[in-house]
XYZ file of C-alpha atoms in Angstrom:
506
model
C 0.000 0.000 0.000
C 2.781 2.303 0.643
C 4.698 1.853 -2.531
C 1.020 2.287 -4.299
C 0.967 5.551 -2.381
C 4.600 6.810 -3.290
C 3.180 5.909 -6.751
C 0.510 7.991 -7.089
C 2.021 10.702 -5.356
C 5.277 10.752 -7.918
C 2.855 11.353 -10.758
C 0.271 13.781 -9.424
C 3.502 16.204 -7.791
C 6.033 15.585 -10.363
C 3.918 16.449 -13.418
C 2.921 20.080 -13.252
C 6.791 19.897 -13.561
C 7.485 17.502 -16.043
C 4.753 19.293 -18.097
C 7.304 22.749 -18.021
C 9.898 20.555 -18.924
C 8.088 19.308 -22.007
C 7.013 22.673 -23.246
C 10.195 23.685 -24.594
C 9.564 21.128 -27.374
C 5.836 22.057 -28.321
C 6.366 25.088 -30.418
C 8.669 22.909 -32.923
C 5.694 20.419 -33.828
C 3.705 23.710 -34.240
C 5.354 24.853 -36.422
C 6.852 21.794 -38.360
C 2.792 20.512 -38.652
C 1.527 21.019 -42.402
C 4.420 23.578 -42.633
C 4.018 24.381 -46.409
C 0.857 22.118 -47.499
C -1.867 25.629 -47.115
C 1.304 28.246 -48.628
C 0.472 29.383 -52.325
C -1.371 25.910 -52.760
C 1.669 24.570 -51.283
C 4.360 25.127 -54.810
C 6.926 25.100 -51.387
C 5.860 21.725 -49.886
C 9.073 20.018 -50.686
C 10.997 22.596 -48.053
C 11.902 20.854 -44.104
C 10.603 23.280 -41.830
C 12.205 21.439 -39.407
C 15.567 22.106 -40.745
C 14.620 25.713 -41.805
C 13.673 26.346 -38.119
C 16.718 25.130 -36.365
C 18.799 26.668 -38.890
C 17.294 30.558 -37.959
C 17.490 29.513 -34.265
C 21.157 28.339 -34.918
C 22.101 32.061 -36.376
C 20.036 34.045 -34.008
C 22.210 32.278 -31.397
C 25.238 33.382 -33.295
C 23.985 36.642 -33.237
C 23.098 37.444 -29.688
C 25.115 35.257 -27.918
C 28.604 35.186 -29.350
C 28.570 38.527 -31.367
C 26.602 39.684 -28.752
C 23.868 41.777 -30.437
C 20.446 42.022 -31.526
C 19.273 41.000 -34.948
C 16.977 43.090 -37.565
C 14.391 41.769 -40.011
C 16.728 42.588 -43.043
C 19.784 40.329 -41.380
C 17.586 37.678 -40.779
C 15.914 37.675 -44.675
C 19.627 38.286 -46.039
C 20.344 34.549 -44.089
C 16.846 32.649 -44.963
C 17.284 33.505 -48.535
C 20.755 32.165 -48.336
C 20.168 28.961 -46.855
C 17.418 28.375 -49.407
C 19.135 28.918 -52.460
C 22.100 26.619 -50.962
C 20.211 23.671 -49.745
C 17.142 23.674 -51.369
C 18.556 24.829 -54.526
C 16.483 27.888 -55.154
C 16.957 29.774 -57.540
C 14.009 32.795 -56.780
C 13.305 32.993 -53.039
C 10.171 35.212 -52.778
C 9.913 37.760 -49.767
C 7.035 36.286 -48.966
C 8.121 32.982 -48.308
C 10.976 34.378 -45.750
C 7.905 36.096 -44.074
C 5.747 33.556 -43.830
C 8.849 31.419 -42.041
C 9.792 33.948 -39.687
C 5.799 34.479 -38.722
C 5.591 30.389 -37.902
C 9.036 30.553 -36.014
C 7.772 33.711 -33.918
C 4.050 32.256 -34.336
C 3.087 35.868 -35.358
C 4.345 37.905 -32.307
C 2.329 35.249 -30.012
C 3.492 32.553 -27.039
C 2.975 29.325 -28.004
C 0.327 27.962 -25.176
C 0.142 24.293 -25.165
C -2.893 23.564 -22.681
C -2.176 21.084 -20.046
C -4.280 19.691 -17.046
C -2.861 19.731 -13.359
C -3.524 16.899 -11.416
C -2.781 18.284 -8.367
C -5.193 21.578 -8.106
C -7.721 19.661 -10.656
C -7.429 22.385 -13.436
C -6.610 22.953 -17.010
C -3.978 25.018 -17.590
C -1.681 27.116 -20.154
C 1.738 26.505 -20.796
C 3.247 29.750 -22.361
C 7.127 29.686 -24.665
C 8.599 32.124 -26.778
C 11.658 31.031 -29.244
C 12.321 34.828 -30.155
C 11.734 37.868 -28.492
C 11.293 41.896 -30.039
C 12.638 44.862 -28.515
C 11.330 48.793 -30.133
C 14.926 50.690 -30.558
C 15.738 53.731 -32.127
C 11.877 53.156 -34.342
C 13.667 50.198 -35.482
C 12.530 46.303 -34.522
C 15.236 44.397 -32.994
C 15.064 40.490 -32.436
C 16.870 37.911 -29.800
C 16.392 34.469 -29.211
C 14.629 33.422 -25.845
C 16.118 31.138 -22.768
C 13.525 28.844 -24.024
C 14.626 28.777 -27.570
C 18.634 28.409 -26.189
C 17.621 25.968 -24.024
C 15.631 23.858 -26.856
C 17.623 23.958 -29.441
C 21.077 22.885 -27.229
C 18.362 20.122 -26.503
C 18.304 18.694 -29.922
C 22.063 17.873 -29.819
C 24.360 15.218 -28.196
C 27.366 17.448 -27.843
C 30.229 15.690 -28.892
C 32.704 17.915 -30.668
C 31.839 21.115 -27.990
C 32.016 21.710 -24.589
C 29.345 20.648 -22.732
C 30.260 22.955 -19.726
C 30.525 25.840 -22.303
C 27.012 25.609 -24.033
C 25.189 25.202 -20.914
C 27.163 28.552 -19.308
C 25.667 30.106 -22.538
C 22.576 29.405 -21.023
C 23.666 30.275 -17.904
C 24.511 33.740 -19.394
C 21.065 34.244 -21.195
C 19.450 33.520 -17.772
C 21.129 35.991 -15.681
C 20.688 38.571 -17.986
C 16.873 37.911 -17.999
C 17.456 37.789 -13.798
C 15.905 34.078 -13.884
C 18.137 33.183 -10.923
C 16.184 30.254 -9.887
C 16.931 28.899 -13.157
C 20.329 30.057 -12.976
C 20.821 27.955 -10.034
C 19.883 24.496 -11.904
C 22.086 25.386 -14.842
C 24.985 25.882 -12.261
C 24.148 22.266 -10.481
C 24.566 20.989 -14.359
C 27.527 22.748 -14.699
C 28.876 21.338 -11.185
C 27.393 17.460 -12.534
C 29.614 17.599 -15.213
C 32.842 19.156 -13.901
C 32.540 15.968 -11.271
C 31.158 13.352 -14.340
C 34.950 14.822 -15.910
C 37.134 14.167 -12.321
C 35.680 10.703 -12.256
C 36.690 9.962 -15.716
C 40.214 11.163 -15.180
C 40.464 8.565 -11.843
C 38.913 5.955 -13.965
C 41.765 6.975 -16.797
C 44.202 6.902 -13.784
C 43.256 3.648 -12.719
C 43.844 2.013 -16.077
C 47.293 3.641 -16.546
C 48.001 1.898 -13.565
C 46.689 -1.703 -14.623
C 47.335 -1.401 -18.278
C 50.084 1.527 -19.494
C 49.295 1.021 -23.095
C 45.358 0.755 -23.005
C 45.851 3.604 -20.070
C 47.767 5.741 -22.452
C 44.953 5.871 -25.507
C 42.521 6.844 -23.077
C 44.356 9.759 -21.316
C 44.948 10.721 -25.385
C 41.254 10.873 -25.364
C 40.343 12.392 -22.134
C 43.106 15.351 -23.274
C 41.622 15.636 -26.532
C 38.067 16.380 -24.963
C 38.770 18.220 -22.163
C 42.084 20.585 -22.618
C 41.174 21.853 -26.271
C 38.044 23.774 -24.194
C 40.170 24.480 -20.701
C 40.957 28.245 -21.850
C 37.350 28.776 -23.472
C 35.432 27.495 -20.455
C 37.621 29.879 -17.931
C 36.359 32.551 -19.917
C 32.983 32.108 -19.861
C 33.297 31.274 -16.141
C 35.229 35.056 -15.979
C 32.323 36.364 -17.961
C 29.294 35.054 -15.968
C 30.961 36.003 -12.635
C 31.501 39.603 -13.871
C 27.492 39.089 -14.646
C 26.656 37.659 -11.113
C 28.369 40.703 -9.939
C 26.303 43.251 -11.793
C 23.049 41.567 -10.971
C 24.303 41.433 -6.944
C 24.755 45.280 -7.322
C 21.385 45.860 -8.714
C 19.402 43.512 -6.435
C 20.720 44.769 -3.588
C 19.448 48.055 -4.081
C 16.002 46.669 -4.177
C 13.590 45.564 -1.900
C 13.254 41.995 -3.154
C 14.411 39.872 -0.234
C 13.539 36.584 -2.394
C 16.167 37.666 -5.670
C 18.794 38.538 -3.256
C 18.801 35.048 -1.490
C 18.779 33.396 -5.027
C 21.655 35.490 -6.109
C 23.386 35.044 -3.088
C 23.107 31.271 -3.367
C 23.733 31.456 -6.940
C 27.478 33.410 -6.316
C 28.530 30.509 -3.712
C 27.654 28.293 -6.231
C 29.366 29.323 -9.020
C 32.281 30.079 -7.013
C 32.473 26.729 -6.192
C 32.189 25.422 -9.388
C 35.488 27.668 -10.720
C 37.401 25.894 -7.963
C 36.527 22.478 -9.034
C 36.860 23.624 -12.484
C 40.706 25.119 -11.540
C 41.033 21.975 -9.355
C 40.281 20.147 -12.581
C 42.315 22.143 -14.846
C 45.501 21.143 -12.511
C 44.567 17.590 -12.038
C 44.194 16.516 -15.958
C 47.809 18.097 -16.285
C 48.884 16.150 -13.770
C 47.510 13.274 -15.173
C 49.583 14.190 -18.556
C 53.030 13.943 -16.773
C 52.110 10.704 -14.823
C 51.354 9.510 -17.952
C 54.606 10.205 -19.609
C 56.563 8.448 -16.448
C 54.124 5.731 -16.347
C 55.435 5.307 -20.213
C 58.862 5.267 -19.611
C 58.977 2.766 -16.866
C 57.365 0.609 -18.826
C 59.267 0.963 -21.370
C 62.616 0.376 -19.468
C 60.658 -2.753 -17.513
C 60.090 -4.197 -20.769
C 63.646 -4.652 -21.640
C 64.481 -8.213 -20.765
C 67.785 -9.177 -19.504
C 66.937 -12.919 -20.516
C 65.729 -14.810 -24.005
C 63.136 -17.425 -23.373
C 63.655 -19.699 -26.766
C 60.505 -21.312 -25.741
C 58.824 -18.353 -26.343
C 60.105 -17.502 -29.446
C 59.736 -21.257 -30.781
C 56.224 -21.175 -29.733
C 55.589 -18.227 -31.890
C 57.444 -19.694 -34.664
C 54.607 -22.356 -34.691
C 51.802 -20.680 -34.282
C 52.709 -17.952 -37.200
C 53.699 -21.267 -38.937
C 57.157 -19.480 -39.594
C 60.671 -21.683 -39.209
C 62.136 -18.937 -41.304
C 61.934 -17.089 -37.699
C 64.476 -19.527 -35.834
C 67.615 -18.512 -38.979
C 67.748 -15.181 -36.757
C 68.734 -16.676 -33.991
C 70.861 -20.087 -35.240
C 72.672 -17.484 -37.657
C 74.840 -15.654 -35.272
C 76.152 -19.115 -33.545
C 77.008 -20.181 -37.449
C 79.312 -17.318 -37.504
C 82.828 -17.361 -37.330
C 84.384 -16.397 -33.915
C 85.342 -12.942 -33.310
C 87.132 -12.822 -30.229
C 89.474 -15.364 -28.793
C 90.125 -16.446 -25.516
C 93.631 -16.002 -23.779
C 94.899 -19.572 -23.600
C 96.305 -20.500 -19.743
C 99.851 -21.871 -21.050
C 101.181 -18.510 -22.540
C 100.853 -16.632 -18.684
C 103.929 -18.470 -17.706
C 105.244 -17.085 -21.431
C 104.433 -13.545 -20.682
C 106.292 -13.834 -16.613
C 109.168 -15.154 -17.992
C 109.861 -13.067 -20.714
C 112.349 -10.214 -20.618
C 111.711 -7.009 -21.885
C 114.054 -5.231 -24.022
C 117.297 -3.712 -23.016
C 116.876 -0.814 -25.373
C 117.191 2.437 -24.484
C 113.846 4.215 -24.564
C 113.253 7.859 -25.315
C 111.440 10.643 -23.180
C 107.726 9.981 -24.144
C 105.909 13.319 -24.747
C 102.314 14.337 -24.139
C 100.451 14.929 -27.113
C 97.622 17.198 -27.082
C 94.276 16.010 -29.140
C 92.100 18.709 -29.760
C 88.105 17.793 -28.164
C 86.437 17.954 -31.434
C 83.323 17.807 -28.894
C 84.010 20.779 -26.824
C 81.498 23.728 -27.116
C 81.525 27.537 -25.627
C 78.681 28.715 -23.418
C 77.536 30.483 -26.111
C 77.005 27.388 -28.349
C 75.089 25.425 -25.085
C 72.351 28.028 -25.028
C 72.245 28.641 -28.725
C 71.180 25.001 -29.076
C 69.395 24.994 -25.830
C 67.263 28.026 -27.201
C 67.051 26.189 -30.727
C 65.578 23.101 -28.819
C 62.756 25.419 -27.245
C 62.050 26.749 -30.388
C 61.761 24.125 -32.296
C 59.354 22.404 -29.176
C 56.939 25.589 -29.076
C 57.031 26.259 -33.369
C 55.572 22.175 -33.673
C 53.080 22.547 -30.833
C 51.737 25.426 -32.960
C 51.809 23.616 -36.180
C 49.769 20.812 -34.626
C 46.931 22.518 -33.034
C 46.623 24.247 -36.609
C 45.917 21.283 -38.174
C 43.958 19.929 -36.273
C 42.233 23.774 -35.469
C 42.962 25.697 -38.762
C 42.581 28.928 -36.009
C 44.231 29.465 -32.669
C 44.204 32.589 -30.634
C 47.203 33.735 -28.492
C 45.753 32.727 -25.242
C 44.137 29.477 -26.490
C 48.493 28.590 -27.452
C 49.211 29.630 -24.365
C 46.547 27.421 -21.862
C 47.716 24.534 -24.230
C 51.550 25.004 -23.320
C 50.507 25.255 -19.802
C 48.227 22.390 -19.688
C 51.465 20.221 -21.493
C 54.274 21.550 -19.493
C 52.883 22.795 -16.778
C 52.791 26.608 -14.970
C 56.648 26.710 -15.023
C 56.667 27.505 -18.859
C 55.550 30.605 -17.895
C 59.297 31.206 -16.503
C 61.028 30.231 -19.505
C 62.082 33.172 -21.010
C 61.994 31.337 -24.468
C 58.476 31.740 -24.583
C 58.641 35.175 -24.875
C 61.757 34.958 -27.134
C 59.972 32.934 -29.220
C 56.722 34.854 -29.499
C 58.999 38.098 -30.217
C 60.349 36.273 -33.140
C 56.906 34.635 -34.389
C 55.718 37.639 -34.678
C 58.673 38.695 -36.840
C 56.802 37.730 -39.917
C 53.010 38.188 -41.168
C 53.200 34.407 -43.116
C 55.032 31.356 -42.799
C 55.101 28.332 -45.277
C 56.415 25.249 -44.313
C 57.516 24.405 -47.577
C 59.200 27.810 -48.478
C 61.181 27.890 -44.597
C 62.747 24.354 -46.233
C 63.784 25.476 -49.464
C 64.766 28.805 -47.790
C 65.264 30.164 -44.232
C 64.994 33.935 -44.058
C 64.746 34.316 -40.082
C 66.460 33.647 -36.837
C 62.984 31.730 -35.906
C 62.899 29.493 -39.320
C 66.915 28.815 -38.975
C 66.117 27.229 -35.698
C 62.860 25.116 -36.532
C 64.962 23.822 -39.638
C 67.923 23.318 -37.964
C 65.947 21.148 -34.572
C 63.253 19.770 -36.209
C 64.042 16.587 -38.147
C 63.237 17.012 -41.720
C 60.739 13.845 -41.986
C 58.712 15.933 -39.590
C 58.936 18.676 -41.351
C 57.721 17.280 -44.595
C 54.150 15.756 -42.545
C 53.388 20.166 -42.987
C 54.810 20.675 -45.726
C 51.547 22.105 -47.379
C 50.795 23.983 -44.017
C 50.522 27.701 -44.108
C 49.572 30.424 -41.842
C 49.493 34.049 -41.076
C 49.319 36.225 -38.213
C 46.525 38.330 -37.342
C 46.454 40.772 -34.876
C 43.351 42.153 -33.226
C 42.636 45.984 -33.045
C 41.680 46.577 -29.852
C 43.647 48.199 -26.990
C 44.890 45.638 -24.103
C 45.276 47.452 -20.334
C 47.228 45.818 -18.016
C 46.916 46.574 -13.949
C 49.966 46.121 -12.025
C 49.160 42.833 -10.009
C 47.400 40.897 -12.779
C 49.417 38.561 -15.496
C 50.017 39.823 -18.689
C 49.544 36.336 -20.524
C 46.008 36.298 -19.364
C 45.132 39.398 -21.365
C 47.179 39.236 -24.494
C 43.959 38.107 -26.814
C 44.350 39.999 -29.552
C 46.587 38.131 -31.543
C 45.314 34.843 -33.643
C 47.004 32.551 -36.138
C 45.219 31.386 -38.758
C 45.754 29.032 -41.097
C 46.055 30.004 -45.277
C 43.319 28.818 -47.459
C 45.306 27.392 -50.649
């Protein structure tokens, strides 16, 4: 009777709930439903609403969220007619086919109210959502994509190949900014989830190092390759929202709403607590990168057997059904001896001998030359070399694999591979002096010719075969345009973001 009871009372509580959850999906059947059939006798049937309407949602989060600003009617006609003519192959997109679009996707100005019945008080009800909002500014209309619509269309997608920590502190952004704190809150507890879900995976990855270095070794290659590429984007969102909290403290505060100000006090602890795990995390997975390497080489000198086990080998030999295998090891025994052995009769030979009565002259000292020998000088030019050459193929492997890296994106990778103390290496700097040196580089032309201290070093440290994997790589340098202020006990490598590499398109 009791579990009958718990029941019942899950589903009558828990739905009002579930319900809110839901409605974030409803407007997309709305508008997907006999999108095209009743348009100009439907000549458009053949278009996916569906696709159309995550596609507008898609830019309007481009828009407001990374380029932070609003978007106008003409911006979002100059993309719809775009897409059209690109995937639907279009030749002649009418203006009132982009109008009719944008009317379903804002359902003319209207919520979307998908009616509902509460269990609980015994009533029908209205659930209300908005995918985009409109602002009046300057007699101009100005649109921007709702929490709801964020929150829906991040919904729709597995993230795989993004941070899942950074798209839900986009939402967490949108949300403070419309002072939805309670909300806030949940999207921080998310945020928390998966910063722990990321710490367990790196102990699991720890413990297989330990049982199995090679199997341990592919997965800490895939734990780094999901988690540090995003390290340096997440902290900055994390800055961002914090300088946000902030704000919205300041302004609550002055107001009389005791409620807000418990929620955004709540909602700071929380989020300061989540940077320290975050940090916490940051240090740990580097951490995990060096045990890794020392886990590697002891296995690598434990492997190297001071014993042959012919059994072994003979066993092999079978199963590969491979005799050819056994000539390695018969042949050197086959060969003729190289060294002899001193026989025991010619000792008494050698103590019984006399040496020679001749006089001897004065034997002189002759200095050799050390053909090996190098100045100071020579010792840091190829210790500087060495750097350089480290730091120029770090570079040209997060380009392939990124075709774009900013300055401080370069700079959380170094730290995240060799730790806090690169920041002391005055090579880094050196080298970033010198980078910056030249607008373009071309692998292939710094082979055929070097025309900088930087490129003389890469070719000269680098081995040539790895060299040759880039040939075809080339990049330039592009500097940003705004002005970077520095205050006197904050570190200059956390500000220097106006400078990206990007690679050439051939």
């Amino acid at each position: 009777m009791a579990e009958e009871y718990v029941l019942i009372d899950d589903i009558i509580k828990n739905h009002n709930e579930r319900i809110l959850s839901l409605r974030k999906f409803y407007p997309f059947f709305v508008i997907t439903d006999n999108a095209f059939t009743q348009f100009r006798g439907g000549e458009f049937k053949d278009l996916d609403m569906g696709y159309i309407a995550l596609a507008v949602l898609r830019f309007f989060i481009n828009e407001n969220s990374f380029n932070d600003k609003p978007v106008s009617y003409k911006e979002y006609e100059r993309f719809t007619k775009k897409l059209l003519q690109r995937d639907f192959d279009l030749e002649d997109v009418p203006e009132e086919l982009t109008r009719y679009i944008f009317d379903k996707i804002r359902n003319s100005g209207r919520a979307f109210e998908m009616p509902f019945y509460d269990p609980e008080i015994k009533q029908s009800k209205l659930a209300r959502v908005r995918l985009i909002d409109s602002t009046v500014k300057e007699e101009d209309v100005l649109y921007t994509i709702t929490k709801e619509g964020i929150e829906f269309y991040l919904s729709t997608k597995e993230v795989k190949d993004e941070s899942t920590i950074s798209v839900d502190q986009l939402l967490l952004e949108k949300m403070i900014r419309s002072e939805n704190f309670r909300g806030s809150i949940d999207v921080i507890e998310r945020i928390n989830i998966e910063v722990k879900a990321l710490e367990k995976h790196r102990q699991e990855v720890m413990k297989l190092l330990l049982s199995d270095v090679h199997a341990g070794a592919e997965a800490v290659d895939a734990y780094m390759d999901r988690t540090t590429v995003w390290f340096a984007e997440e902290r900055k969102s994390f800055a961002k929202n914090r300088e946000l909290l902030d704000k919205a403290a300041k302004r609550v505060g002055t107001s009389d709403d005791s409620k807000a100000a418990r929620d955004v006090m709540q909602l700071q602890t929380m989020l300061k607590q989540t940077i320290e795990n975050h940090s916490a995390l940051i240090a740990a997975t580097a951490e995990l990168s060096r045990f890794s390497d020392e886990m590697i080489i002891r296995s690598r000198t434990r492997s190297l057997k001071n014993a042959f086990d012919y059994k072994a080998l003979l066993s092999r030999a079978i199963t590969s059904d491979r005799p050819d295998i056994l000539g390695m090891v018969v042949m050197p025994f086959m060969q003729p001896r190289r060294y002899k052995s001193l026989p025991v009769s010619i000792i008494d030979s050698v103590a019984m001998s006399h040496s020679g009565d001749g006089l001897k002259g004065e034997e002189k000292d002759v200095l050799k030359a050390d053909l090996n020998f190098k100045y100071p000088d020579e010792l840091l030019s190829e210790s500087v070399g060495q750097n350089f050459a480290k730091l120029f193929y770090e570079l040209l492997m997060r380009l392939v694999r990124w075709k774009k890296v900013t300055l401080s994106e370069y700079l959380a990778i170094l730290e995240v591979k060799f730790g806090k103390d690169v920041y002391k290496n005055r090579d880094l700097y050196a080298f970033l002096v010198h980078l910056a040196g030249k607008e373009e580089y071309s692998v292939a032309e710094m082979l055929d010719e070097r025309e900088t201290f930087l490129e003389e070093m890469v070719v000269n440290y680098i081995s040539q075969d790895t060299l040759m994997q880039y040939k075809d790589l080339a990049f330039n340098i592009v500097y940003g345009t705004e002005e970077v202020e520095v205050g006197q006990e904050e570190s200059p490598l956390g500000e220097l973001v106006d400078f990206s590499i990007v690679t050439k398109e051939n």
